[in-house]
Short mmCIF file of C-alpha atoms and ligand atoms in Angstrom, two decimals:
data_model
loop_
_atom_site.label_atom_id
_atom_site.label_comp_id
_atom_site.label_asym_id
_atom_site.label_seq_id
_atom_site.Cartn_x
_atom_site.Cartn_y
_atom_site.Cartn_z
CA UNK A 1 145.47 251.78 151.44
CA UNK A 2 143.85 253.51 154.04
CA UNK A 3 140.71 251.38 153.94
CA UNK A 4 143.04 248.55 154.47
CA UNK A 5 144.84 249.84 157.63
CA UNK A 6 141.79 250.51 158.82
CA UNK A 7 140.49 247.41 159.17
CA UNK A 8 143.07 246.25 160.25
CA UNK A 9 143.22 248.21 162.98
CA UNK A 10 139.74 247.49 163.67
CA UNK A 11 140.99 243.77 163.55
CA UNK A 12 142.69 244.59 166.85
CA UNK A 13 141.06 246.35 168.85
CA UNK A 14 138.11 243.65 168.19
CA UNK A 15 140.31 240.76 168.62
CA UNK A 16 139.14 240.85 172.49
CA UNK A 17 135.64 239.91 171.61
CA UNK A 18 135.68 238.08 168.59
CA UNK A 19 135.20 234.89 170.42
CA UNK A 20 133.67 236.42 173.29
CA UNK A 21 130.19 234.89 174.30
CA UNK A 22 126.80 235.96 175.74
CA UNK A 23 125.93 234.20 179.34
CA UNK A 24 123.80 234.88 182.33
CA UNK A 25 125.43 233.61 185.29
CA UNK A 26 122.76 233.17 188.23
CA UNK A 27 122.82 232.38 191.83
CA UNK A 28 126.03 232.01 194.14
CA UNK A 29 127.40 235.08 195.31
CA UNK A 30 129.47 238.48 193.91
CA UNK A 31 132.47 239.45 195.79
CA UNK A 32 133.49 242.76 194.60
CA UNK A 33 136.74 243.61 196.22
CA UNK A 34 135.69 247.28 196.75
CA UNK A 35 133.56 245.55 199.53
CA UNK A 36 134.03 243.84 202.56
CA UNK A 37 130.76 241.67 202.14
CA UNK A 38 129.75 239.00 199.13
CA UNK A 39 126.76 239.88 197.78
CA UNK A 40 123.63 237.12 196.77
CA UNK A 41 123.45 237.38 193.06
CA UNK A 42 120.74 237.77 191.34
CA UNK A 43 121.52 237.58 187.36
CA UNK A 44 125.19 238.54 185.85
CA UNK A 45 124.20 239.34 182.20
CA UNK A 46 127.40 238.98 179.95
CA UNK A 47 126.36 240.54 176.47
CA UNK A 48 129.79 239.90 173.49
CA UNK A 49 131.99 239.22 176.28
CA UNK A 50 131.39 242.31 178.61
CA UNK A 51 129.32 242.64 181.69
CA UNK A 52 125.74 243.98 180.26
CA UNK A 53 123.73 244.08 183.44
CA UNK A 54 124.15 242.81 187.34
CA UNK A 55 121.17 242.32 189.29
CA UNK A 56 118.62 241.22 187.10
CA UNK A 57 117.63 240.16 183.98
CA UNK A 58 114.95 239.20 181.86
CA UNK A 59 116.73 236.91 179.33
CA UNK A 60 115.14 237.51 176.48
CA UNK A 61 117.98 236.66 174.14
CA UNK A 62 117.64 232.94 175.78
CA UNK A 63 121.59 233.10 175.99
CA UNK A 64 123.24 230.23 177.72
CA UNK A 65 122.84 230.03 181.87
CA UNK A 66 124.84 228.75 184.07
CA UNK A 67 122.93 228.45 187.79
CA UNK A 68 125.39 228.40 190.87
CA UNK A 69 125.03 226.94 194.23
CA UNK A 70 124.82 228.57 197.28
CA UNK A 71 128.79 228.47 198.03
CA UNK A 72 129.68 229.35 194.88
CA UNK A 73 131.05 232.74 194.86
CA UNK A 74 131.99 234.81 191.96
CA UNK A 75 135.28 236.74 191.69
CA UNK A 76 137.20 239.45 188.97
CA UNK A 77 139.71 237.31 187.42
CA UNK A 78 142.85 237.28 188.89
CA UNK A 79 145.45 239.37 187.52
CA UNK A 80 149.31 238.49 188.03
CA UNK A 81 151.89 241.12 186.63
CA UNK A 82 155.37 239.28 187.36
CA UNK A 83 153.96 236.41 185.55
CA UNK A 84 156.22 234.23 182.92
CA UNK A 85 156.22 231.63 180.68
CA UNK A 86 159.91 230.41 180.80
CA UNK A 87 161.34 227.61 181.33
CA UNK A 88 164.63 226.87 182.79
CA UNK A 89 167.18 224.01 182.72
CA UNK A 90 170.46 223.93 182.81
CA UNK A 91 171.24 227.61 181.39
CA UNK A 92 169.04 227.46 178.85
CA UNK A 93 165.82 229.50 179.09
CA UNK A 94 163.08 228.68 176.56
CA UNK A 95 158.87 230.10 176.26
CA UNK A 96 156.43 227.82 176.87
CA UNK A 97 153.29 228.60 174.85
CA UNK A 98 151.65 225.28 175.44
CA UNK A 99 151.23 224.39 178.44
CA UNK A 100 151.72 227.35 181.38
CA UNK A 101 149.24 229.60 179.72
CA UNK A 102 146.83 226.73 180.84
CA UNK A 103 147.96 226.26 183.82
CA UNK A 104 147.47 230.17 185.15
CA UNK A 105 143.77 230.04 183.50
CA UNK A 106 142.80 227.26 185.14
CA UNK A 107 143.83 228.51 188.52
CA UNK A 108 141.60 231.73 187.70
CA UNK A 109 144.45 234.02 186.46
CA UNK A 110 142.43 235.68 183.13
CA UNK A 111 145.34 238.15 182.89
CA UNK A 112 149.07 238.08 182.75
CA UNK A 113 152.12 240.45 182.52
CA UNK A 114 154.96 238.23 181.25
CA UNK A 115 157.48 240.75 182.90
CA UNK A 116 160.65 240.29 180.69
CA UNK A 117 160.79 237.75 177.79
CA UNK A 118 163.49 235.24 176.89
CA UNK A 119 161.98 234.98 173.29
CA UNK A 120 160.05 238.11 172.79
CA UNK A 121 159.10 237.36 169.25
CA UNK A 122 157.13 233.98 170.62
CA UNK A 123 155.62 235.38 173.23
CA UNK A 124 154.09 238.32 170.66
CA UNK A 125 153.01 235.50 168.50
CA UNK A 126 151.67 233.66 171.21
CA UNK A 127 149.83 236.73 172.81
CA UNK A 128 148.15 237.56 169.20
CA UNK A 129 147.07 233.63 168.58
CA UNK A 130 145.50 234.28 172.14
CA UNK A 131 143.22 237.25 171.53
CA UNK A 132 142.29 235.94 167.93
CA UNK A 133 141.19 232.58 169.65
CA UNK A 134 143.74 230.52 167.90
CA UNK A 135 145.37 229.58 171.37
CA UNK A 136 143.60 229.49 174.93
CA UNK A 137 145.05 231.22 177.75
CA UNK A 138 145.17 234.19 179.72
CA UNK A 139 144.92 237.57 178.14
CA UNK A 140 148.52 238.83 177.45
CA UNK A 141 149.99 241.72 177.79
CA UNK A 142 153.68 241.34 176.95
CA UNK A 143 157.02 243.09 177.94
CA UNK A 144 159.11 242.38 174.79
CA UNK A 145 162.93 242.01 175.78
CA UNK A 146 164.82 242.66 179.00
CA UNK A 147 166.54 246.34 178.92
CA UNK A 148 169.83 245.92 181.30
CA UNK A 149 172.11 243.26 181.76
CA UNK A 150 169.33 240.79 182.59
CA UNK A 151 169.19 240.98 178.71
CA UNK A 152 173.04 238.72 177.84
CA UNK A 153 173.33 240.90 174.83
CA UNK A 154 173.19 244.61 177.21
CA UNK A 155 176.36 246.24 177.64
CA UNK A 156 176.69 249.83 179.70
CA UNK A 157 177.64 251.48 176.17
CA UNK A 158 174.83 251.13 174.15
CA UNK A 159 173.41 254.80 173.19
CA UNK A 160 170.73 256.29 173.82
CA UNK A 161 169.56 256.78 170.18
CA UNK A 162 170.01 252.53 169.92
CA UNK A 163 167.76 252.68 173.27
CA UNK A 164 165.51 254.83 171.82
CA UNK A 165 165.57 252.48 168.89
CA UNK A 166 165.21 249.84 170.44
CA UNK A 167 161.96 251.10 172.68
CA UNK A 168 160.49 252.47 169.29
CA UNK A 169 160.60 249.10 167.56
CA UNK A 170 158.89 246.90 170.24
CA UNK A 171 156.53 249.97 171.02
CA UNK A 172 155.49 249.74 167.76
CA UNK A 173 154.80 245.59 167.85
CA UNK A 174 151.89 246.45 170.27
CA UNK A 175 154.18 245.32 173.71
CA UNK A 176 151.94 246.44 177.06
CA UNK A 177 154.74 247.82 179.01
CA UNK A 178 159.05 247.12 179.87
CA UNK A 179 160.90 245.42 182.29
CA UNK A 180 163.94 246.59 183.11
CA UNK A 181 166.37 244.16 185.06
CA UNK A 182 169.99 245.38 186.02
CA UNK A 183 170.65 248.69 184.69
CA UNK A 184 172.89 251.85 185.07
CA UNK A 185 171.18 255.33 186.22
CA UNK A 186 171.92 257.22 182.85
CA UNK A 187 170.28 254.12 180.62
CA UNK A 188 167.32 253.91 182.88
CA UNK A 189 166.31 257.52 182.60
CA UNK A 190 166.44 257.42 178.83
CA UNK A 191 164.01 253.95 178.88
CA UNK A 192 161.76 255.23 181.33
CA UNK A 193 161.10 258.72 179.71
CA UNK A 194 161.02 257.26 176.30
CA UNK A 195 158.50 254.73 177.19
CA UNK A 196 156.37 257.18 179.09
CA UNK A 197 156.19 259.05 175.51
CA UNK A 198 154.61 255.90 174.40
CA UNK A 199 152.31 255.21 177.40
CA UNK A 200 154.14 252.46 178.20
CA UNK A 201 154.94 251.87 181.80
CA UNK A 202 158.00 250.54 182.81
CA UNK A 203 158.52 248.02 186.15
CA UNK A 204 162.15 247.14 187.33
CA UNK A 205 164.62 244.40 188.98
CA UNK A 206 167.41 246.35 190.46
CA UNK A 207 169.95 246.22 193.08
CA UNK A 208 171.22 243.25 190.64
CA UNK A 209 174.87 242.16 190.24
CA UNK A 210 176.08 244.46 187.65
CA UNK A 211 174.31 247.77 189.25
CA UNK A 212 173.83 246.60 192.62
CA UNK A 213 173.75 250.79 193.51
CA UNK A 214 170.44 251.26 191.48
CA UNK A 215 167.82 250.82 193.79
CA UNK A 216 164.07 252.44 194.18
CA UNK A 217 166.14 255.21 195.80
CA UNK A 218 167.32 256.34 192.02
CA UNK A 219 164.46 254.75 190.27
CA UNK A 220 161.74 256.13 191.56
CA UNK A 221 162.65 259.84 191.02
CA UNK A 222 163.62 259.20 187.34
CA UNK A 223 159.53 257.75 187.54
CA UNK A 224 159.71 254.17 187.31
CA UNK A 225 155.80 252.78 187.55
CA UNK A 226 156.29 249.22 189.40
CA UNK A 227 159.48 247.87 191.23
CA UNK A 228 160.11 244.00 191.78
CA UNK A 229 161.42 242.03 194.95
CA UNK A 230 162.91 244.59 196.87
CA UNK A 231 161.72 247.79 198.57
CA UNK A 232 164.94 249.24 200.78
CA UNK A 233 166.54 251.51 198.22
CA UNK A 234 168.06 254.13 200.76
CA UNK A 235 168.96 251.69 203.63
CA UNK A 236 170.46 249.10 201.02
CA UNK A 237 174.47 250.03 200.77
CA UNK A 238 174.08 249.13 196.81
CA UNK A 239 177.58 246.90 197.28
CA UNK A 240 175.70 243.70 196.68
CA UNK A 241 172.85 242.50 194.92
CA UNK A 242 169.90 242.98 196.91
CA UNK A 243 169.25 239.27 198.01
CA UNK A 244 172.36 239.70 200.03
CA UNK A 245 171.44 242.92 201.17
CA UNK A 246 168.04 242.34 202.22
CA UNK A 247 169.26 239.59 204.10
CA UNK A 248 171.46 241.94 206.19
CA UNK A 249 169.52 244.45 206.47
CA UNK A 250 169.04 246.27 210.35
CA UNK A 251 165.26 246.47 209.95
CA UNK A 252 165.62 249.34 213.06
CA UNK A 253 167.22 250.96 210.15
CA UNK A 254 165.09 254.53 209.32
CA UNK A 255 166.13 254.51 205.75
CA UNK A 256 163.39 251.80 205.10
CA UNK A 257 160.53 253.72 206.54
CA UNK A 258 162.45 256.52 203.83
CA UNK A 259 162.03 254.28 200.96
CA UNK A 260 158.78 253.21 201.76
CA UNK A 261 157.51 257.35 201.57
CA UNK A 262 159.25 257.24 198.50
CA UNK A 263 157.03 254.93 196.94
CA UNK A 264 154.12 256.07 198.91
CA UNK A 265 154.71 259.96 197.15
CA UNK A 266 154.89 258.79 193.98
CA UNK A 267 152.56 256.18 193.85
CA UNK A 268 154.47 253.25 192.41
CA UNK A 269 153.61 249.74 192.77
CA UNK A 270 155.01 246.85 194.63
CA UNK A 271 155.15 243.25 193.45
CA UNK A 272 156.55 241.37 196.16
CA UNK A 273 157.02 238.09 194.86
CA UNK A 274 157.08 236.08 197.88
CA UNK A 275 156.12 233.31 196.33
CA UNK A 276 159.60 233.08 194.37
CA UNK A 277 161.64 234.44 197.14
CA UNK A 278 160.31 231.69 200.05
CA UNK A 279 160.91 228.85 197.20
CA UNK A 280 164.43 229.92 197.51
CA UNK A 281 163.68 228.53 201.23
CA UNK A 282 162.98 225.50 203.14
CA UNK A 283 160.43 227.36 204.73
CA UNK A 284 157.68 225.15 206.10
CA UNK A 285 154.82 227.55 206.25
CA UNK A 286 151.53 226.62 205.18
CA UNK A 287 150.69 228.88 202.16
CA UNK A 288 153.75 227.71 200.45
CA UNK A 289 153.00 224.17 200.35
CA UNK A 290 151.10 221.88 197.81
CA UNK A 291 147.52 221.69 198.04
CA UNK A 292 146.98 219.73 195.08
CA UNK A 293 149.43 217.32 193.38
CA UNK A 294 151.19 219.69 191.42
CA UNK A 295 154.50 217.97 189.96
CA UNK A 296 151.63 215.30 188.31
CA UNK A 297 151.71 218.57 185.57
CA UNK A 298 155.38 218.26 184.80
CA UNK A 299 156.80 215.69 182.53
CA UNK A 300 158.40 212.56 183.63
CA UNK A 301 161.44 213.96 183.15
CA UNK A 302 161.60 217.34 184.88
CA UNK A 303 160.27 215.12 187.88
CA UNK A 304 162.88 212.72 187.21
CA UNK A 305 165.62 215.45 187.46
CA UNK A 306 164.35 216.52 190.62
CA UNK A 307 164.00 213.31 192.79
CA UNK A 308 167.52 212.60 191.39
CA UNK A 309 169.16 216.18 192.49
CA UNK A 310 170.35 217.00 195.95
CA UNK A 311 168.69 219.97 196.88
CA UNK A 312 171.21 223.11 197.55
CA UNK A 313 170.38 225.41 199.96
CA UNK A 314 171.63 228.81 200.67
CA UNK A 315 171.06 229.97 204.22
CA UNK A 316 170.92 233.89 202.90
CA UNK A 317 167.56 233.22 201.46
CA UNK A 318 165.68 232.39 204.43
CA UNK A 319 166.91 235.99 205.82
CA UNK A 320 166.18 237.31 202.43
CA UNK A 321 162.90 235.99 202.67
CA UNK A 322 161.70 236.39 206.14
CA UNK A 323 162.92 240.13 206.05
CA UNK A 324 161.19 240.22 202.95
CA UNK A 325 157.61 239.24 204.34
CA UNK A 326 158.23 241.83 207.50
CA UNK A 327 159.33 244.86 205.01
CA UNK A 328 156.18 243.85 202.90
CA UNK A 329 153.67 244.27 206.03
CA UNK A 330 155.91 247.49 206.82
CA UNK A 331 155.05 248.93 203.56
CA UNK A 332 151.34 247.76 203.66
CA UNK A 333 150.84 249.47 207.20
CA UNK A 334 152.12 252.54 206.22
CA UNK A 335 149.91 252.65 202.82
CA UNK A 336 151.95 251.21 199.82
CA UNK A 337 150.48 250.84 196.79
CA UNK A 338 150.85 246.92 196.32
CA UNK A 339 149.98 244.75 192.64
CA UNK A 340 150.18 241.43 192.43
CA UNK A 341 153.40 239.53 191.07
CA UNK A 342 154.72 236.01 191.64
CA UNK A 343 157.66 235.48 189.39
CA UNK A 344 157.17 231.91 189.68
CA UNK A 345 157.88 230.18 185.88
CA UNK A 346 159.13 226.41 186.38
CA UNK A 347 162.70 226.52 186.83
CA UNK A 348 164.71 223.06 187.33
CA UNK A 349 168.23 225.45 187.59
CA UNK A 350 168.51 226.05 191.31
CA UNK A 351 166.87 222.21 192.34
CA UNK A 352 164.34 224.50 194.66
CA UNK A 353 161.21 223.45 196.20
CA UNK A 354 159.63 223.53 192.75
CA UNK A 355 155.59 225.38 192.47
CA UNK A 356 154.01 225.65 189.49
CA UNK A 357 152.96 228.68 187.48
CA UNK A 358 149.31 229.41 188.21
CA UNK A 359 148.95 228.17 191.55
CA UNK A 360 151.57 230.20 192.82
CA UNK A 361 149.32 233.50 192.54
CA UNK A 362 147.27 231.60 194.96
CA UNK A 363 150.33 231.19 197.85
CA UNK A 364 151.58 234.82 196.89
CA UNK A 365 147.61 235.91 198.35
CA UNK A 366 147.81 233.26 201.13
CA UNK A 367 151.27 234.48 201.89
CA UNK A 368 149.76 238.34 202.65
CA UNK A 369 146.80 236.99 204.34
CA UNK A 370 150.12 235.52 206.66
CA UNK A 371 151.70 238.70 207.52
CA UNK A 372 148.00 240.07 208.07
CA UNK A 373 146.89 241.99 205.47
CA UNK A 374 142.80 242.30 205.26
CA UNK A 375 141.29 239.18 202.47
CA UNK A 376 139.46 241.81 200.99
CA UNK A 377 142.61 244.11 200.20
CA UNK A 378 144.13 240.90 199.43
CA UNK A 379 141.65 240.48 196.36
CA UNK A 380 141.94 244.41 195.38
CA UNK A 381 146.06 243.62 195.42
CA UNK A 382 145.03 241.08 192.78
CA UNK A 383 142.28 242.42 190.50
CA UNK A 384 141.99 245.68 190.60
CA UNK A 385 145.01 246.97 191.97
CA UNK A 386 147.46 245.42 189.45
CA UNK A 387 144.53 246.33 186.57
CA UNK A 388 145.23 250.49 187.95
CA UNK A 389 149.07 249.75 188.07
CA UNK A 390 148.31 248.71 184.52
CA UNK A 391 146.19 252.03 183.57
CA UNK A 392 143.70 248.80 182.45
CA UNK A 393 141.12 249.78 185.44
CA UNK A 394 138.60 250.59 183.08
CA UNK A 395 138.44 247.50 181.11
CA UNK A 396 139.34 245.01 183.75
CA UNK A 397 139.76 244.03 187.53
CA UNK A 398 136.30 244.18 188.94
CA UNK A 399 133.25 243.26 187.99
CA UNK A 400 131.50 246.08 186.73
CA UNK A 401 129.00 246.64 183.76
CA UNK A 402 130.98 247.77 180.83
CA UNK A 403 134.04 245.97 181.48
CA UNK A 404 135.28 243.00 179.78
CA UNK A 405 133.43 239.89 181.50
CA UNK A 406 136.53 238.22 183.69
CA UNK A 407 135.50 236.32 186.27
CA UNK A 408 136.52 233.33 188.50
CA UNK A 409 133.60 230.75 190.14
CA UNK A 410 135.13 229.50 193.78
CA UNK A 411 133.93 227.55 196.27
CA UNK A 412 133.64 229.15 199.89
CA UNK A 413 134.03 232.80 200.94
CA UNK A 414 137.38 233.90 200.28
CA UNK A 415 136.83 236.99 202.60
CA UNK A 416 136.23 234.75 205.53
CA UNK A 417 138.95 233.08 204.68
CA UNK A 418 141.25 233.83 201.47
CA UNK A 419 142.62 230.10 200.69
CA UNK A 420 139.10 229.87 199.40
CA UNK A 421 140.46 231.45 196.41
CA UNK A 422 142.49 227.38 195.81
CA UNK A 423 139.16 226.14 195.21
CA UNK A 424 138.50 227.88 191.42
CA UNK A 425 136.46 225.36 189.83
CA UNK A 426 135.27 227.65 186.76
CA UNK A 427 137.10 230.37 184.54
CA UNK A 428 135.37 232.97 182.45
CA UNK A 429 137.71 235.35 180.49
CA UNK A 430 135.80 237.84 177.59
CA UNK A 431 132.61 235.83 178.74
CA UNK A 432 133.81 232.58 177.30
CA UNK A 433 133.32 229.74 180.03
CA UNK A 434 136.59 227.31 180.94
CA UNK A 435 136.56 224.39 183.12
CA UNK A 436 139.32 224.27 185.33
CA UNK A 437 139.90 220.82 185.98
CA UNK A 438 139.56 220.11 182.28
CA UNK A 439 142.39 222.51 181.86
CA UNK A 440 144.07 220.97 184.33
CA UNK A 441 143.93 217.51 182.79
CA UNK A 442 145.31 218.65 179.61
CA UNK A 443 148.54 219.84 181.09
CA UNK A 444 149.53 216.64 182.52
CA UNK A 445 152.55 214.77 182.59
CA UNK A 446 153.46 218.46 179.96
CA UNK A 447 155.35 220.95 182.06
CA UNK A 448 158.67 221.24 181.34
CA UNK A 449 161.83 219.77 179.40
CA UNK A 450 160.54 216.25 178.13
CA UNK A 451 163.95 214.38 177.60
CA UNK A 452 167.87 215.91 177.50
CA UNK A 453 167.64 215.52 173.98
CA UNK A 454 164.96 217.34 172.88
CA UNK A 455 165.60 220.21 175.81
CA UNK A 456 168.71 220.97 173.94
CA UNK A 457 167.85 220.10 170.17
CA UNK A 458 165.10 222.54 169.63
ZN1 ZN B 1 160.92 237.53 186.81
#
C-alpha cells in the first residue's frame, strides 16, 4: 500500500516534466525583467524541461536547436492570475477545455490561475490531462469553486465546520489557491485562516451586491493574499457594489491613499483587470483595440449573436473605468505590490466590445504602459510578480537556471516599447516548443456557443 501511494505521488510531482524536452535555444536576445536592458544570448540550454545552463554551451547531447534572429527576443512566460475558461451566454456559464487554453498559450501565457470555477470538477480534470500531456495548454493552477454568493448555491448561514469542510475537500483535490467573490466578514475569516493552514492563498471580489460593505478595508486585516478590481476599501461607503462606487468616488478623497498603505503594509497583491473593466466601455484607446482579427476565433454563431445585438451601454462604466486606471497609477506610485489579472473569458451576456482570452493579457500590459508605468516593471507585473504572489517564484517567472523552462520568443524589444510583447511568434512551456500561429489556426471559427441548440442541450 505504501509502495503504491508512493508512486503515485511521485506520478505528480513528475507530471511537470514527463513530456518536457531538452533544447538549446541560440541567438536573439534575453530580457530578464529584473533588468532594464535585453541581453545578446549566447546558448539557453533546456535539460528535461528546466533551464540547465545560460550563456554557453557545448552541446554535447546534440539536443534539438533552435537559432533566433537578431530581433528575436526571449521572454519568461507570461503568467495571468484572473484568468478563466468560461463561457457565457444567456445565464448559462459553461468551461471551455478546448479551445481557450489554446488561445492563452499561443499568445505566450504558459501559466494560468482560473480564479473561480463554474465547473470545478472539469477544470481539475482538465488541469491533470494538461500536466500528464493528454491536453495542451497552459500550466494550471486551479481555484476549485467560488466561496460567497458569487457561488448560486452560498447562503450567509452555512457554518463554519461545512466551510471548513468544504476547504478540506478541494484542498485535498490538489486546487492552487481560492477565490472568494461576495462574502460576509465572519465567513471570510474562517476561509482565509483555514486555507492559510493549507498553504493555500486566497484572492477576493468584494464590495459585490450582497456584501457591498466588505472591502480591502476588512479583508486585508483578516490576511487576504490578492484582491480583484477594486482598491478603495476605506473611501468606498460599502452601500453599493463597487462598480458604482468607484465610479463616484472623490479621488481628492484621503481614504484612498489609506487603502493603498493598507495593501502596501501587508503586502497583498493587486490584479487590476483593466482589460475587463474598459470592455465594459466604449473607450477608444489604443491598447484596447484589435490588433489581429480576433472574432475569426469564435464560431459563426457567437459572431452571429453579436452583429445581430444592439450594444447596451452603461455610462457608470466609463467612470468606473477611467477612475480605475488613475487609482491603479496611484497605487503603483506609491509602491503597490501589483500581479497580473485580466478577467477576460468570452462572454456574449452583456453584448460588450468582445476580446478574447489570451490576447487580453497583452492590452492589460499595454494598458499600464498607458497610465505610465516603466515596460520593464510591466514584464515583472507579469512573470515574476504574479509567480511571488503565487509563492511559485522559485519554479517559475524568470528565466533562471533551475527553474522550469517557460519562455516566450517575440519580435522587437518590448522594453523599448511593450506592445512588442503582441508579436509572440513561439511558446515554450516545460521546454516543449509551440508554434503560435499553429495554435492559433486550430482555434478557428471554435470559440464559443456553436448553435442555440447545442449551447443549451449539453
Ligand atoms: Zn473573474
Amino acid at each position: 500500500m505504501i509502495k503504491k501511494l508512493s508512486f503515485i505521488l511521485l506520478c505528480i510531482v513528475l507530471s511537470d516534466y514527463l513530456y518536457a524536452q531538452n533544447l538549446i535555444i541560440k541567438g536573439g536576445n534575453i530580457v530578464n525583467a529584473d533588468s532594464n536592458i535585453a541581453i545578446p544570448n549566447n546558448a539557453i540550454e533546456i535539460r528535461n524541461g528546466k533551464i540547465y545552463s545560460i550563456g554557453a554551451t557545448t552541446n554535447e547531447n546534440n539536443f534539438p536547436t533552435i537559432t533566433l534572429q537578431k530581433d528575436d527576443y526571449i521572454l519568461p512566460g507570461l503568467f495571468d492570475l484572473h484568468a478563466h475558461l468560461k463561457l457565457v451566454y444567456e445565464g448559462q456559464l459553461k468551461e471551455d477545455t478546448v479551445t481557450t487554453p489554446l488561445l492563452y498559450l499561443a499568445n505566450g501565457v504558459t501559466t494560468i490561475f482560473t480564479c473561480g470555477d463554474v465547473d470545478p470538477e472539469a477544470v481539475a480534470k482538465y488541469k491533470s490531462n494538461v500536466a500528464s500531456g493528454r491536453s495542451t495548454g497552459p500550466r494550471i493552477l486551479n481555484s476549485g469553486p467560488y466561496f460567497g454568493h458569487g457561488n448560486n448555491e452560498w447562503n450567509d448561514s452555512i457554518s463554519r465546520e461545512e466551510i471548513y469542510r468544504k476547504i478540506d475537500y478541494w484542498a485535498g483535490r490538489g486546487v492552487d489557491g481560492l477565490k472568494v467573490k461576495d462574502i460576509s466578514e465572519h465567513q471570510l475569516k474562517y476561509i482565509i485562516d483555514r486555507a492559510h493552514k493549507h498553504g493555500l492563498t486566497v484572492t477576493g471580489h468584494l464590495n459585490h451586491i450582497v456584501h457591498p460593505e466588505v472591502g480591502s478595508q476588512i479583508a486585508i486585516p483578516l490576511g487576504i493574499d490578492r484582491l480583484e478590481h477594486f482598491i478603495g476599501g476605506y473611501a468606498l461607503p460599502g452601500k453599493k457594489p463597487g462598480y458604482t462606487e468607484v465610479a463616484m468616488l472623490d479621488l481628492s478623497d484621503p481614504l484612498i491613499d489609506k487603502s493603498i498603505d493598507l495593501f502596501i503594509e501587508n503586502e497583498v497583491y493587486f490584479n487590476s483587470t483593466l482589460t475587463v473593466i474598459g470592455g465594459f466601455t466604449q473607450s477608444q484607446d489604443e491598447w484596447l483595440k484589435y490588433w489581429v482579427d480576433e472574432k475569426k476565433y469564435w464560431t459563426p454563431y457567437a459572431q452571429s449573436i453579436v452583429e445581430n445585438n444592439p450594444k447596451k451601454w452603461n455610462p457608470n462604466r466609463q467612470k468606473f473605468y477611467e477612475n480605475s486606471k488613475k487609482i491603479l497609477k496611484r497605487y503603483y506610485d506609491r509602491g503597490g505590490l501589483i500581479s497580473m489579472g485580466t478577467d477576460g473569458p468570452l462572454i456574449l451576456d452583456f453584448l460588450w466590445v468582445f476580446k478574447t482570452p489570451g490576447f487580453n493579457t497583452h492590452r492589460e500590459m499595454a494598458m499600464m504602459s498607458e497610465i505610465r508605468i516603466p515596460n520593464n516593471e510591466i514584464l515583472k507585473i507579469a512573470t515574476i510578480n504574479s509567480a511571488m504572489a503565487m509563492g511559485l517564484e522559485e519554479k517559475v517567472g524568470s528565466i533562471e537556471i533551475g527553474k522550469l523552462a517557460d519562455l516566450i520568443i517575440i519580435k522587437g524589444n518590448p522594453l523599448e516599447d511593450i506592445y512588442f510583447t503582441r508579436s509572440v511568434h513561439t511558446v515554450i512551456k516545460n521546454g516543449e516548443i509551440y508554434d503560435s500561429q499553429s495554435l492559433l489556426e486550430k482555434c478557428e471559427g471554435k470559440l464559443g456557443p456553436e448553435s442555440e441548440e447545442k449551447w443549451f442541450n449539453k
